[in-house]
Short mmCIF file of C-alpha atoms and ligand atoms in Angstrom, two decimals:
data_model
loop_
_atom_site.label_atom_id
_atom_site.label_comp_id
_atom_site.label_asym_id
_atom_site.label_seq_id
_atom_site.Cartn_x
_atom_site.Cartn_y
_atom_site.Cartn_z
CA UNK H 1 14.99 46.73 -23.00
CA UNK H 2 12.08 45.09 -21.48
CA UNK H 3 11.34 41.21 -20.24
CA UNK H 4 9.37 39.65 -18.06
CA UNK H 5 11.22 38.71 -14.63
CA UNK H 6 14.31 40.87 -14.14
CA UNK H 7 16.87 39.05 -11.72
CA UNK H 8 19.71 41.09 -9.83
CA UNK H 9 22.47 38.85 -9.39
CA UNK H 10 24.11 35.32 -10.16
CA UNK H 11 24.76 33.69 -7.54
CA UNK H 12 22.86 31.01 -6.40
CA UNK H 13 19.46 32.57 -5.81
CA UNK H 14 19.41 34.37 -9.10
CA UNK H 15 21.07 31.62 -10.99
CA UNK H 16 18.33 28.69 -9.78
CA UNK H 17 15.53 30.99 -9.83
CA UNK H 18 16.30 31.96 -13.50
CA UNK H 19 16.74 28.19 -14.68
CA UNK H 20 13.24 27.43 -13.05
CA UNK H 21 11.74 30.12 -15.11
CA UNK H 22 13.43 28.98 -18.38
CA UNK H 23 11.86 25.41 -17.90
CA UNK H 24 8.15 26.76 -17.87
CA UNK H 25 8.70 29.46 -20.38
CA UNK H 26 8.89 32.44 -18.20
CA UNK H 27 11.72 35.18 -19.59
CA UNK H 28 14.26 36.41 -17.38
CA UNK H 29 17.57 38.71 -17.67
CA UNK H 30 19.92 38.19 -15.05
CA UNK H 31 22.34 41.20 -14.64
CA UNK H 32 25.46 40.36 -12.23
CA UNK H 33 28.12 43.04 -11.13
CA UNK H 34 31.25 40.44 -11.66
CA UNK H 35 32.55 38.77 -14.02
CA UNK H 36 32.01 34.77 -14.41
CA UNK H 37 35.21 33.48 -13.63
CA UNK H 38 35.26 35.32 -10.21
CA UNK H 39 31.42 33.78 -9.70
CA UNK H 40 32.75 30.28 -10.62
CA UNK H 41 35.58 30.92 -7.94
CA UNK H 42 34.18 32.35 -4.89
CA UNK H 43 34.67 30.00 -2.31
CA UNK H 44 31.76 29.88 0.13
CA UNK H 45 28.85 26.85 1.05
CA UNK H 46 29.45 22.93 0.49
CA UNK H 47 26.48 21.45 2.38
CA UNK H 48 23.08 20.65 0.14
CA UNK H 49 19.92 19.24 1.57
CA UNK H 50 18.33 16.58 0.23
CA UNK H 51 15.16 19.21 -1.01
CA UNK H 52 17.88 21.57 -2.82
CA UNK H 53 19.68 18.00 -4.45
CA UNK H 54 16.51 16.81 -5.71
CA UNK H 55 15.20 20.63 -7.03
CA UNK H 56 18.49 21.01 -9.09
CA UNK H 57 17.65 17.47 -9.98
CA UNK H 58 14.29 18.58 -11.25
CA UNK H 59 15.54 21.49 -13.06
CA UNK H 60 18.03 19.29 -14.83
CA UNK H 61 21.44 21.08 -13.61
CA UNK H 62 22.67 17.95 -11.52
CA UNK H 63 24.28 15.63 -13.77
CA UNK H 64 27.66 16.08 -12.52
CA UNK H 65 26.10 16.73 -8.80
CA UNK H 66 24.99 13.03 -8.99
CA UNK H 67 28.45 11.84 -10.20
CA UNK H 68 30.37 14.33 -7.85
CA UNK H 69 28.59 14.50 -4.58
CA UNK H 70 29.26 13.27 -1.70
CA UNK H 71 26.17 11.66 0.05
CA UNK H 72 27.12 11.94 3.94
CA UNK H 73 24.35 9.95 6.38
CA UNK H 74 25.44 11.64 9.48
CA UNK H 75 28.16 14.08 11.19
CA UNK H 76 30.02 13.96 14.26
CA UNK H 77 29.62 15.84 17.42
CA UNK H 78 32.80 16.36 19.45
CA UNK H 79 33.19 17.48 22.89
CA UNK H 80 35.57 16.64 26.10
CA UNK H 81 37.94 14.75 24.20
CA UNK H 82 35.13 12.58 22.97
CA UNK H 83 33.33 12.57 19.21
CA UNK H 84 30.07 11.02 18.77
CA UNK H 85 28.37 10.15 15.49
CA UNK H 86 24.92 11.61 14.99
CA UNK H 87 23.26 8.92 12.33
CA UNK H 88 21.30 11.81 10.39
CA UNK H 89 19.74 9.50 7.88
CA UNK H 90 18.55 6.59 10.84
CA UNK H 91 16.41 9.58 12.47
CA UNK H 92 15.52 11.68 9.48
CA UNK H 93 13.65 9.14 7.83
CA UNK H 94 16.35 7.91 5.50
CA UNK H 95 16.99 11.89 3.96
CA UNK H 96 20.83 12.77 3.55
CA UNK H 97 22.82 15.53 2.86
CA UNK H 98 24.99 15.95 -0.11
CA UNK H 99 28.64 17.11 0.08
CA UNK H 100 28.84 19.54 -3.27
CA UNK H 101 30.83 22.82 -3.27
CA UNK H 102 28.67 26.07 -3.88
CA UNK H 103 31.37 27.08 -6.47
CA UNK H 104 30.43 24.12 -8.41
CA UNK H 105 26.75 24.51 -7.85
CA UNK H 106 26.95 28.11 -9.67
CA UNK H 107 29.28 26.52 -12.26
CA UNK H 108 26.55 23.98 -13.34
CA UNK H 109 23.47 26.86 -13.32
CA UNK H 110 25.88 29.38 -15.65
CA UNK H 111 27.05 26.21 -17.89
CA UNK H 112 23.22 25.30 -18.47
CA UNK H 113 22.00 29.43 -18.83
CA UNK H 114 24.75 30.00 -21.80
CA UNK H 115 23.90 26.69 -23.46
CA UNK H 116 20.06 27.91 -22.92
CA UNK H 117 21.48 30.93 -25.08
CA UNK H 118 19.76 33.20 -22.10
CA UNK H 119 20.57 36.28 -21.01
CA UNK H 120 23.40 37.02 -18.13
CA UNK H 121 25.22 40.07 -18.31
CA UNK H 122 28.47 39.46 -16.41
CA UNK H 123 30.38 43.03 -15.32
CA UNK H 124 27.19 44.70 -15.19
CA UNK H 125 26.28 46.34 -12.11
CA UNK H 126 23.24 47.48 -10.89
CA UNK H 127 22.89 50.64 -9.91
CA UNK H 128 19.72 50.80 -8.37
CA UNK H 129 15.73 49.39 -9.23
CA UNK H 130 12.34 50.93 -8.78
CA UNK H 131 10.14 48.66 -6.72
CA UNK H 132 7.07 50.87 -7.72
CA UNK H 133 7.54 50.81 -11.69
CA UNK H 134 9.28 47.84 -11.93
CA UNK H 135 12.51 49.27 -13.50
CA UNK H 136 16.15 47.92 -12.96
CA UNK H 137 18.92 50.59 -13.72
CA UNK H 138 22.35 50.17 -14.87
CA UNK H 139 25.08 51.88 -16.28
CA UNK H 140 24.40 50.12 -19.95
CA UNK H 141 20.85 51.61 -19.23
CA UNK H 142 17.85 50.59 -17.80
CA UNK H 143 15.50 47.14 -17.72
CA UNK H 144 11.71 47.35 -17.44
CA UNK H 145 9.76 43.74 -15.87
CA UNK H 146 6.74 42.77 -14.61
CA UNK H 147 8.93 41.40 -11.67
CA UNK H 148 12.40 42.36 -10.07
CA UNK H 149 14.60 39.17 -8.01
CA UNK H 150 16.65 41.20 -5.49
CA UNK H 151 19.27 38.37 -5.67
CA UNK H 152 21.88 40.50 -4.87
CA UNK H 153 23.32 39.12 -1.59
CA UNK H 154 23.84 41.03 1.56
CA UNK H 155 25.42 43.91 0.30
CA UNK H 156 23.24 44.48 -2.88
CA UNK H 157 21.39 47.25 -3.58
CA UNK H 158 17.98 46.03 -4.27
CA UNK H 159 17.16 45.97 -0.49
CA UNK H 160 18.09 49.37 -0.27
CA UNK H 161 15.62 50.65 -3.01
CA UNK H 162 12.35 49.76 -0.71
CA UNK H 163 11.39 53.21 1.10
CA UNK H 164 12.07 53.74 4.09
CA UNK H 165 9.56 52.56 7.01
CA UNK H 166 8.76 49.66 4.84
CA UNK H 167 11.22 47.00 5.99
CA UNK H 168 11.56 45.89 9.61
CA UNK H 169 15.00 44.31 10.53
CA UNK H 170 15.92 41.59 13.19
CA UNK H 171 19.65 41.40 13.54
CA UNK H 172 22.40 39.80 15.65
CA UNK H 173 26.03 39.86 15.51
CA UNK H 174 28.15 37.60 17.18
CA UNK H 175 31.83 38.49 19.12
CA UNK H 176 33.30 35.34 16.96
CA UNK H 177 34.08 34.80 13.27
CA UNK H 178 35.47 31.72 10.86
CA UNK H 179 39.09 31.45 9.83
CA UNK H 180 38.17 28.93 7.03
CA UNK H 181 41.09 26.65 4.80
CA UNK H 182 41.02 24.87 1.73
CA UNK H 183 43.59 22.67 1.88
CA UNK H 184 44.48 20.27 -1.16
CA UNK H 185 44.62 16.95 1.14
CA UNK H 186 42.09 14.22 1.38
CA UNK H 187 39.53 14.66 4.78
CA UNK H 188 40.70 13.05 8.05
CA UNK H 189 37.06 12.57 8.60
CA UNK H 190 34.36 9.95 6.95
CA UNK H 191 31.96 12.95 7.56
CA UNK H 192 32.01 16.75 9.48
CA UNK H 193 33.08 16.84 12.50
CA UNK H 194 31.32 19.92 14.80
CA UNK H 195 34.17 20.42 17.73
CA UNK H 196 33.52 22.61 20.83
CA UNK H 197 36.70 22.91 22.38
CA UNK H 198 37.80 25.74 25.34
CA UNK H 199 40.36 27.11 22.97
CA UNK H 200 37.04 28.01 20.64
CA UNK H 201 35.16 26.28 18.02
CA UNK H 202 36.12 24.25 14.95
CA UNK H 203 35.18 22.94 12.17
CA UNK H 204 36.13 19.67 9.64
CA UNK H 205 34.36 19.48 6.20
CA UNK H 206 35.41 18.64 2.94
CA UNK H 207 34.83 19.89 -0.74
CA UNK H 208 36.01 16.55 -2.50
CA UNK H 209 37.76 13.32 -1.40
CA UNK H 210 40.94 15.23 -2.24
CA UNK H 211 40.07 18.78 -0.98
CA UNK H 212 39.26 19.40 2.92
CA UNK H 213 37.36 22.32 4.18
CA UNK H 214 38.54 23.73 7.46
CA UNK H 215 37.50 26.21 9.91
CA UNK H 216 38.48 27.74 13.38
CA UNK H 217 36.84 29.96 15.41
CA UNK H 218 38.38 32.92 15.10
CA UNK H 219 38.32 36.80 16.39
CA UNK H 220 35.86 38.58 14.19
CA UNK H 221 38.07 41.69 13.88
CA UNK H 222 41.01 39.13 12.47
CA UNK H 223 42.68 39.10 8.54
CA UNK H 224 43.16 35.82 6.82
CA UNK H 225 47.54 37.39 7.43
CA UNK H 226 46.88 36.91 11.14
CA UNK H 227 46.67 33.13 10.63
CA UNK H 228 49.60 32.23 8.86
CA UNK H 229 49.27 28.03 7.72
CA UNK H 230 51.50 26.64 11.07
CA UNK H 231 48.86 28.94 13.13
CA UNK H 232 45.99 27.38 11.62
CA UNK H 233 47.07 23.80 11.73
CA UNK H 234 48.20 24.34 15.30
CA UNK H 235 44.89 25.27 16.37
CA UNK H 236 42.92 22.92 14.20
CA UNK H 237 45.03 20.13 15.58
CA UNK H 238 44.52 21.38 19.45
CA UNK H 239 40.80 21.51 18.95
CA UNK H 240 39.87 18.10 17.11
CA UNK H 241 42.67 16.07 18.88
CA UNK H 242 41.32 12.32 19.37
CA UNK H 243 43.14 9.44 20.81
CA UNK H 244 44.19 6.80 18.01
CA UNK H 245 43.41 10.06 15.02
CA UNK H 246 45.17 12.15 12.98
CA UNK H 247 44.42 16.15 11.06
CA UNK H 248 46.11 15.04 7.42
CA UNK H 249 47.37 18.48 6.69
CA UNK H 250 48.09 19.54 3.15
CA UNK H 251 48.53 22.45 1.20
CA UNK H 252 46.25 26.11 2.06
CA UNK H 253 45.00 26.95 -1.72
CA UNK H 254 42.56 29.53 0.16
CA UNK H 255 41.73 31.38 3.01
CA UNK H 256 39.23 34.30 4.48
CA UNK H 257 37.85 35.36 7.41
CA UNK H 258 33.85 35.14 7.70
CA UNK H 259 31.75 37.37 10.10
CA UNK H 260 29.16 35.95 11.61
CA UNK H 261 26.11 37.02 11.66
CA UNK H 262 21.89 36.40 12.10
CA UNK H 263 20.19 39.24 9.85
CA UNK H 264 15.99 38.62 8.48
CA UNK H 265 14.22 41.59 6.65
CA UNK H 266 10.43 41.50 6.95
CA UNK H 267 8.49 41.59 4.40
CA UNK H 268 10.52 40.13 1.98
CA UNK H 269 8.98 41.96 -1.22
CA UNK H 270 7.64 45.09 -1.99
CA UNK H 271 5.89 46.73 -5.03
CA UNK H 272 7.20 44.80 -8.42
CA UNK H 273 10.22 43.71 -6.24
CA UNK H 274 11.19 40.60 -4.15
CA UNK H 275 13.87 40.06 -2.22
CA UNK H 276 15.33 36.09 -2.37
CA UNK H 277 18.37 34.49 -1.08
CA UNK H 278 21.10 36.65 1.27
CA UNK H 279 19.46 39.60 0.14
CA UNK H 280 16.71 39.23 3.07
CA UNK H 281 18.29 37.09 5.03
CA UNK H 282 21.43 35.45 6.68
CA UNK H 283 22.33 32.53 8.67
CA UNK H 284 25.59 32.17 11.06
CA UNK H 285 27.24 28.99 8.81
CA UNK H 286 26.96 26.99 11.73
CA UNK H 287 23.90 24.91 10.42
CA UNK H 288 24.68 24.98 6.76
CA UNK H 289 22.10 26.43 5.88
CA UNK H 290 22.27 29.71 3.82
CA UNK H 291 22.82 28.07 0.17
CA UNK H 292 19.81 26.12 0.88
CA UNK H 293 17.37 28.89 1.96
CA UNK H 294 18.16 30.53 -0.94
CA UNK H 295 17.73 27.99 -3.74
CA UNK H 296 14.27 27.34 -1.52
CA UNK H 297 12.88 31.16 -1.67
CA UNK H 298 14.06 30.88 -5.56
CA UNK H 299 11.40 28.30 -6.13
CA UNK H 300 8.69 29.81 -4.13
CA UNK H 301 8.70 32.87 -6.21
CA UNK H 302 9.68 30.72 -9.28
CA UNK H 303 5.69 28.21 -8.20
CA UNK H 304 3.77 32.09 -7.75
CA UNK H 305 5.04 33.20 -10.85
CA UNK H 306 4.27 30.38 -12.58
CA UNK H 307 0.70 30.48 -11.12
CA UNK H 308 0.60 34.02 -11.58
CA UNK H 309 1.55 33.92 -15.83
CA UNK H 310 -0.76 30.56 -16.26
CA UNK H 311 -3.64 33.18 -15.24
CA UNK H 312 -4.04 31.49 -11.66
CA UNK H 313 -3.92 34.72 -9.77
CA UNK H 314 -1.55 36.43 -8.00
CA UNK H 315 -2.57 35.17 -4.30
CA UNK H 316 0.91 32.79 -3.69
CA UNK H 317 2.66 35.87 -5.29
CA UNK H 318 1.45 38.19 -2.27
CA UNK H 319 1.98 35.36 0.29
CA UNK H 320 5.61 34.83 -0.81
CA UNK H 321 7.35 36.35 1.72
CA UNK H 322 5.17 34.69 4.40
CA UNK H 323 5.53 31.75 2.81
CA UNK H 324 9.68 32.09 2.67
CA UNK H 325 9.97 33.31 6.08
CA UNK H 326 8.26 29.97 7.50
CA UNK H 327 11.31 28.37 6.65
CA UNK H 328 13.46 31.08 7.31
CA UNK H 329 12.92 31.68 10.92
CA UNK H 330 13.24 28.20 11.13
CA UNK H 331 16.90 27.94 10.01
CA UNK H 332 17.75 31.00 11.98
CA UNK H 333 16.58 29.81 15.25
CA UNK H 334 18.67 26.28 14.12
CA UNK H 335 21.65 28.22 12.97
CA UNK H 336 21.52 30.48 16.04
CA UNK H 337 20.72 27.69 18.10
CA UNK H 338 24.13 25.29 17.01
CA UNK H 339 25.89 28.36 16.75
CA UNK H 340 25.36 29.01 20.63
CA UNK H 341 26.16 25.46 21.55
CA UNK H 342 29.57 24.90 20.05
CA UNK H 343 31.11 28.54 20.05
CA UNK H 344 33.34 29.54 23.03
CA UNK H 345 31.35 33.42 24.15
CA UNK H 346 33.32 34.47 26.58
CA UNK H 347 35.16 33.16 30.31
CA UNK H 348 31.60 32.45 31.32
CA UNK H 349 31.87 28.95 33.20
CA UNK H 350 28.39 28.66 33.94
CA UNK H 351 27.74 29.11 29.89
CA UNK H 352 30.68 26.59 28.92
CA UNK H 353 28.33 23.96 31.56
CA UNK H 354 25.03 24.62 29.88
CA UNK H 355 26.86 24.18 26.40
CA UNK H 356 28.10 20.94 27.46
CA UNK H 357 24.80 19.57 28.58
CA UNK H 358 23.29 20.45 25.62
CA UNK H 359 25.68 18.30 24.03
CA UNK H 360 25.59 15.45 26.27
CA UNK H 361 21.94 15.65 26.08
CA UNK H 362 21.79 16.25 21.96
CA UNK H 363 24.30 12.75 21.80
CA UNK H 364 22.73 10.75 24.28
CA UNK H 365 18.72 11.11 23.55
CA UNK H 366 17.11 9.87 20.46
CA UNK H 367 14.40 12.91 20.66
CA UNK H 368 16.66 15.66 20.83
CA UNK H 369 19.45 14.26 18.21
CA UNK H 370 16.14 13.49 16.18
CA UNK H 371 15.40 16.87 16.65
CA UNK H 372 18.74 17.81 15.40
CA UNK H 373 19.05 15.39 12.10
CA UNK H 374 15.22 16.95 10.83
CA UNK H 375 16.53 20.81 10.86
CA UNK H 376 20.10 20.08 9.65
CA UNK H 377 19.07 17.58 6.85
CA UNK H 378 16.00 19.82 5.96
CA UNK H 379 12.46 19.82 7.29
CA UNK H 380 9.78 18.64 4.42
CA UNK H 381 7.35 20.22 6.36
CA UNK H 382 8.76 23.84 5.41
CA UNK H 383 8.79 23.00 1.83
C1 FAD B 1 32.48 34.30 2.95
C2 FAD B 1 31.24 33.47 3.02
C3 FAD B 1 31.30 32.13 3.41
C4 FAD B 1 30.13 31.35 3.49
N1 FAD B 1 30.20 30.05 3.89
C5 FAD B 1 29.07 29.31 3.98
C6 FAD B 1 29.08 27.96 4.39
O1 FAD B 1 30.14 27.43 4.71
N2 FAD B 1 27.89 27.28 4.44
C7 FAD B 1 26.68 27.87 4.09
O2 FAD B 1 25.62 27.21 4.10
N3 FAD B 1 26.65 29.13 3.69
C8 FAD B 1 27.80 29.84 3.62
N4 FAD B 1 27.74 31.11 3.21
C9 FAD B 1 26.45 31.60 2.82
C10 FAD B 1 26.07 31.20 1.39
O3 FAD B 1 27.21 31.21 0.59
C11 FAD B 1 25.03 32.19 0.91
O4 FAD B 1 23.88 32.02 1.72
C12 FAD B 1 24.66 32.05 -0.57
O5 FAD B 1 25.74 32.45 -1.37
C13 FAD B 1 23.43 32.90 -0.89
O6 FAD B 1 23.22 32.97 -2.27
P1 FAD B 1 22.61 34.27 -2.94
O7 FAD B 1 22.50 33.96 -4.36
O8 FAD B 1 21.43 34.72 -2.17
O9 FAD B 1 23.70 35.42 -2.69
P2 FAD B 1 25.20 35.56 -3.26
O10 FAD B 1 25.84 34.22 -3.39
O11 FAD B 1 25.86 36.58 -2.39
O12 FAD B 1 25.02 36.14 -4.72
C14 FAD B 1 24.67 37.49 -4.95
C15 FAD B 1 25.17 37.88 -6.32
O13 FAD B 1 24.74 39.20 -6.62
C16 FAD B 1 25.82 39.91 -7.20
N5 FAD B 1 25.59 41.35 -6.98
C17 FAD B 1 25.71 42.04 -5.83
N6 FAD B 1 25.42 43.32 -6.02
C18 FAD B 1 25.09 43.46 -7.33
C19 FAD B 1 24.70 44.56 -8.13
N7 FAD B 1 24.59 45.80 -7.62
N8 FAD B 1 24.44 44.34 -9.44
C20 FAD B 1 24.54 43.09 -9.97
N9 FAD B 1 24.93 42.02 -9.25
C21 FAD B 1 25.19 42.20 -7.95
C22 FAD B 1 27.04 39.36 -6.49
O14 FAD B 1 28.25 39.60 -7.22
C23 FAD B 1 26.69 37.90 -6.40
O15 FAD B 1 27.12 37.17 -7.53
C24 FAD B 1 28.89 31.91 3.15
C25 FAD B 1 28.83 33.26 2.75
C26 FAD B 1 29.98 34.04 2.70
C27 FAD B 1 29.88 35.50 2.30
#
């Protein structure tokens, strides 16, 4: 079997890059491990920036997006018994954020790939790919391209392929992780609420206006059976407690425990292959931002291709990893950066102080809640 552009993996990455490629002509296989009801299912982002909204917009998968998201203009900050609104919107220059569950995201790309009549080859796995010849193998056999995606998510193999000595690694882990919900009962909150508390962090989103998203900070060695429901709603109601407000609670149709963790590979490609989405890089969830970064490294390699078939040479293809990892270091040092002020890291009082003045200062001075609004909605100046 041969095509053009092999891609490694539906999820997001794979999925968006492969519908960008349909639209200017470009062939594709994609080739995912699972099968597409546990794709449709698996319960992870919720949080689209404006750029990603008006890409899938572009690439005519956001139909129901437009009917079914939930355009939020700010979020909520709270801290010493206090919460404060942060108008995202007023100091991003009018950009938003939409509220539209990743599950559904990857339910709109398959719906539109299958009604394309495209290739995507649920339940097969890859086994491994050859950067150098530009061969994907797999136990139905083997795939030549031009081009391999490594959309394979953390724990894919494609990364793995590149020889060693190639790929240089930056990596943090964190002593926390996320107990997340998703509880069938309408949000408490107009919008997220961000709560540092001293019992640990925690977090109120939403999926739908029936269907709240819930985390806690949680120990990162911890199983979704060490938080039974009372345990969770004990601690979510401790940590967002507000005079005059009350935590709806409502049924737990999910829950999982998510490590936490800050993890870039440099360069991003290699040979025939490049690496897109989780694959190369992940983002604590603190700044809602991994979902995003990889429907934006899908079009970057989806533009140089284009450029690169149309006979336009192949000079944005060698620059995409530079290119990607512009905006990638960018949401790292934002995701690290939120991450550090709102998680409890220890019995360090001096470190609970500095978090708090960060805070205070982030909710009380236009420049640095501007500062704030312009990474979390999405900076244009990445793009
Ligand atoms: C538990 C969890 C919770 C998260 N919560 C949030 C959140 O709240 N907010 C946020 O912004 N981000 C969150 N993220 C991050 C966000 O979901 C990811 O950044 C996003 O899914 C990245 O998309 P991707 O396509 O690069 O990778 P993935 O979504 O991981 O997709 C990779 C695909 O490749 C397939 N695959 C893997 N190996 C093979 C193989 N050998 N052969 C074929 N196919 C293969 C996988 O089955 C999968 O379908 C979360 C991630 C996790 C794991």
């Amino acid at each position: 079997m041969r095509t053009q552009v092999g891609i490694v993996g539906a999820g997001p990455a794979g999925l968006t890059l492969a519908r960008l490629l349909e639209r200017t002509g470009i062939e594709s296989v994609v080739l995912e491990d699972r099968t597409r009801d546990y794709a449709e299912q698996r319960i992870r982002a919720g949080v689209l920036e404006q750029g990603t909204v008006e890409l899938l917009r572009d690439a005519g998968v956001a139909e129901r997006l437009d009917r079914e998201g939930i355009v939020h203009g700010g979020i909520h900050l709270q801290f010493d018994g206090e919460r404060h609104h942060v108008p995202l919107s007023q100091l991003a220059g009018g950009r938003s954020i939409v509220i539209y569950g990743q599950t559904e995201v990857v339910k709109d790309l398959i719906a539109a790939r299958l009604e394309s009549a495209l290739p995507l080859l649920f339940e097969t796995a890859v086994e491994s790919v050859d950067p150098e010849r530009g061969v994907i193998r797999h136990a139905g056999g083997e795939l030549e391209c031009d081009v391999i995606a490594g959309c394979d998510g953390f724990h894919g193999v494609c990364r793995g392929s590149v020889p060693d000595g190639v790929l240089q690694i930056f990596e943090r882990e964190y002593p926390f992780g996320w107990l997340g919900i998703l509880a069938e009962v309408a949000p408490s909150s107009d919008e997220l609420v961000y709560a540092h508390h001293e019992r640990g962090f925690a977090l109120l989103s939403l999926r739908s206006p029936e269907r709240s998203r819930y985390y806690v900070q949680c120990d990162p060695a911890d199983v979704a059976e060490d938080w039974p429901d009372n345990r969770v709603w004990d601690e979510l109601r401790a940590r967002t407690a507000l005079d005059g407000w009350t935590l709806e609670e409502g049924p737990v149709l999910e829950k999982g425990v998510t490590p936490m963790r800050s993890f870039v590979t440099e360069p991003m490609q290699h040979g025939r292959l490049f690496l897109v989405g989780d694959a190369a890089h992940i983002v604590p969830p603190t700044g809602a931002k991994g979902l995003n970064l990889a429907v934006a490294d899908a079009r970057t390699l989806a533009e140089a291709l284009v450029e690169w078939y149309g006979g336009g040479g192949r000079d944005h293809l060698d620059a995409y990893s530079e290119t990607c990892l512009r905006r990638v270091w960018r949401a790292e040092q934002f995701s690290y950066w939120m991450t550090s002020m709102l998680h409890r890291t220890g019995d360090d009082p001096f470190e609970q102080r500095l978090q708090l003045s960060q805070l205070r200062y982030v909710t009380s001075s236009e420049a640095a809640a501007t500062s704030l609004a312009e990474n979390y909605v999405g900076l244009t100046t990445m793009a």
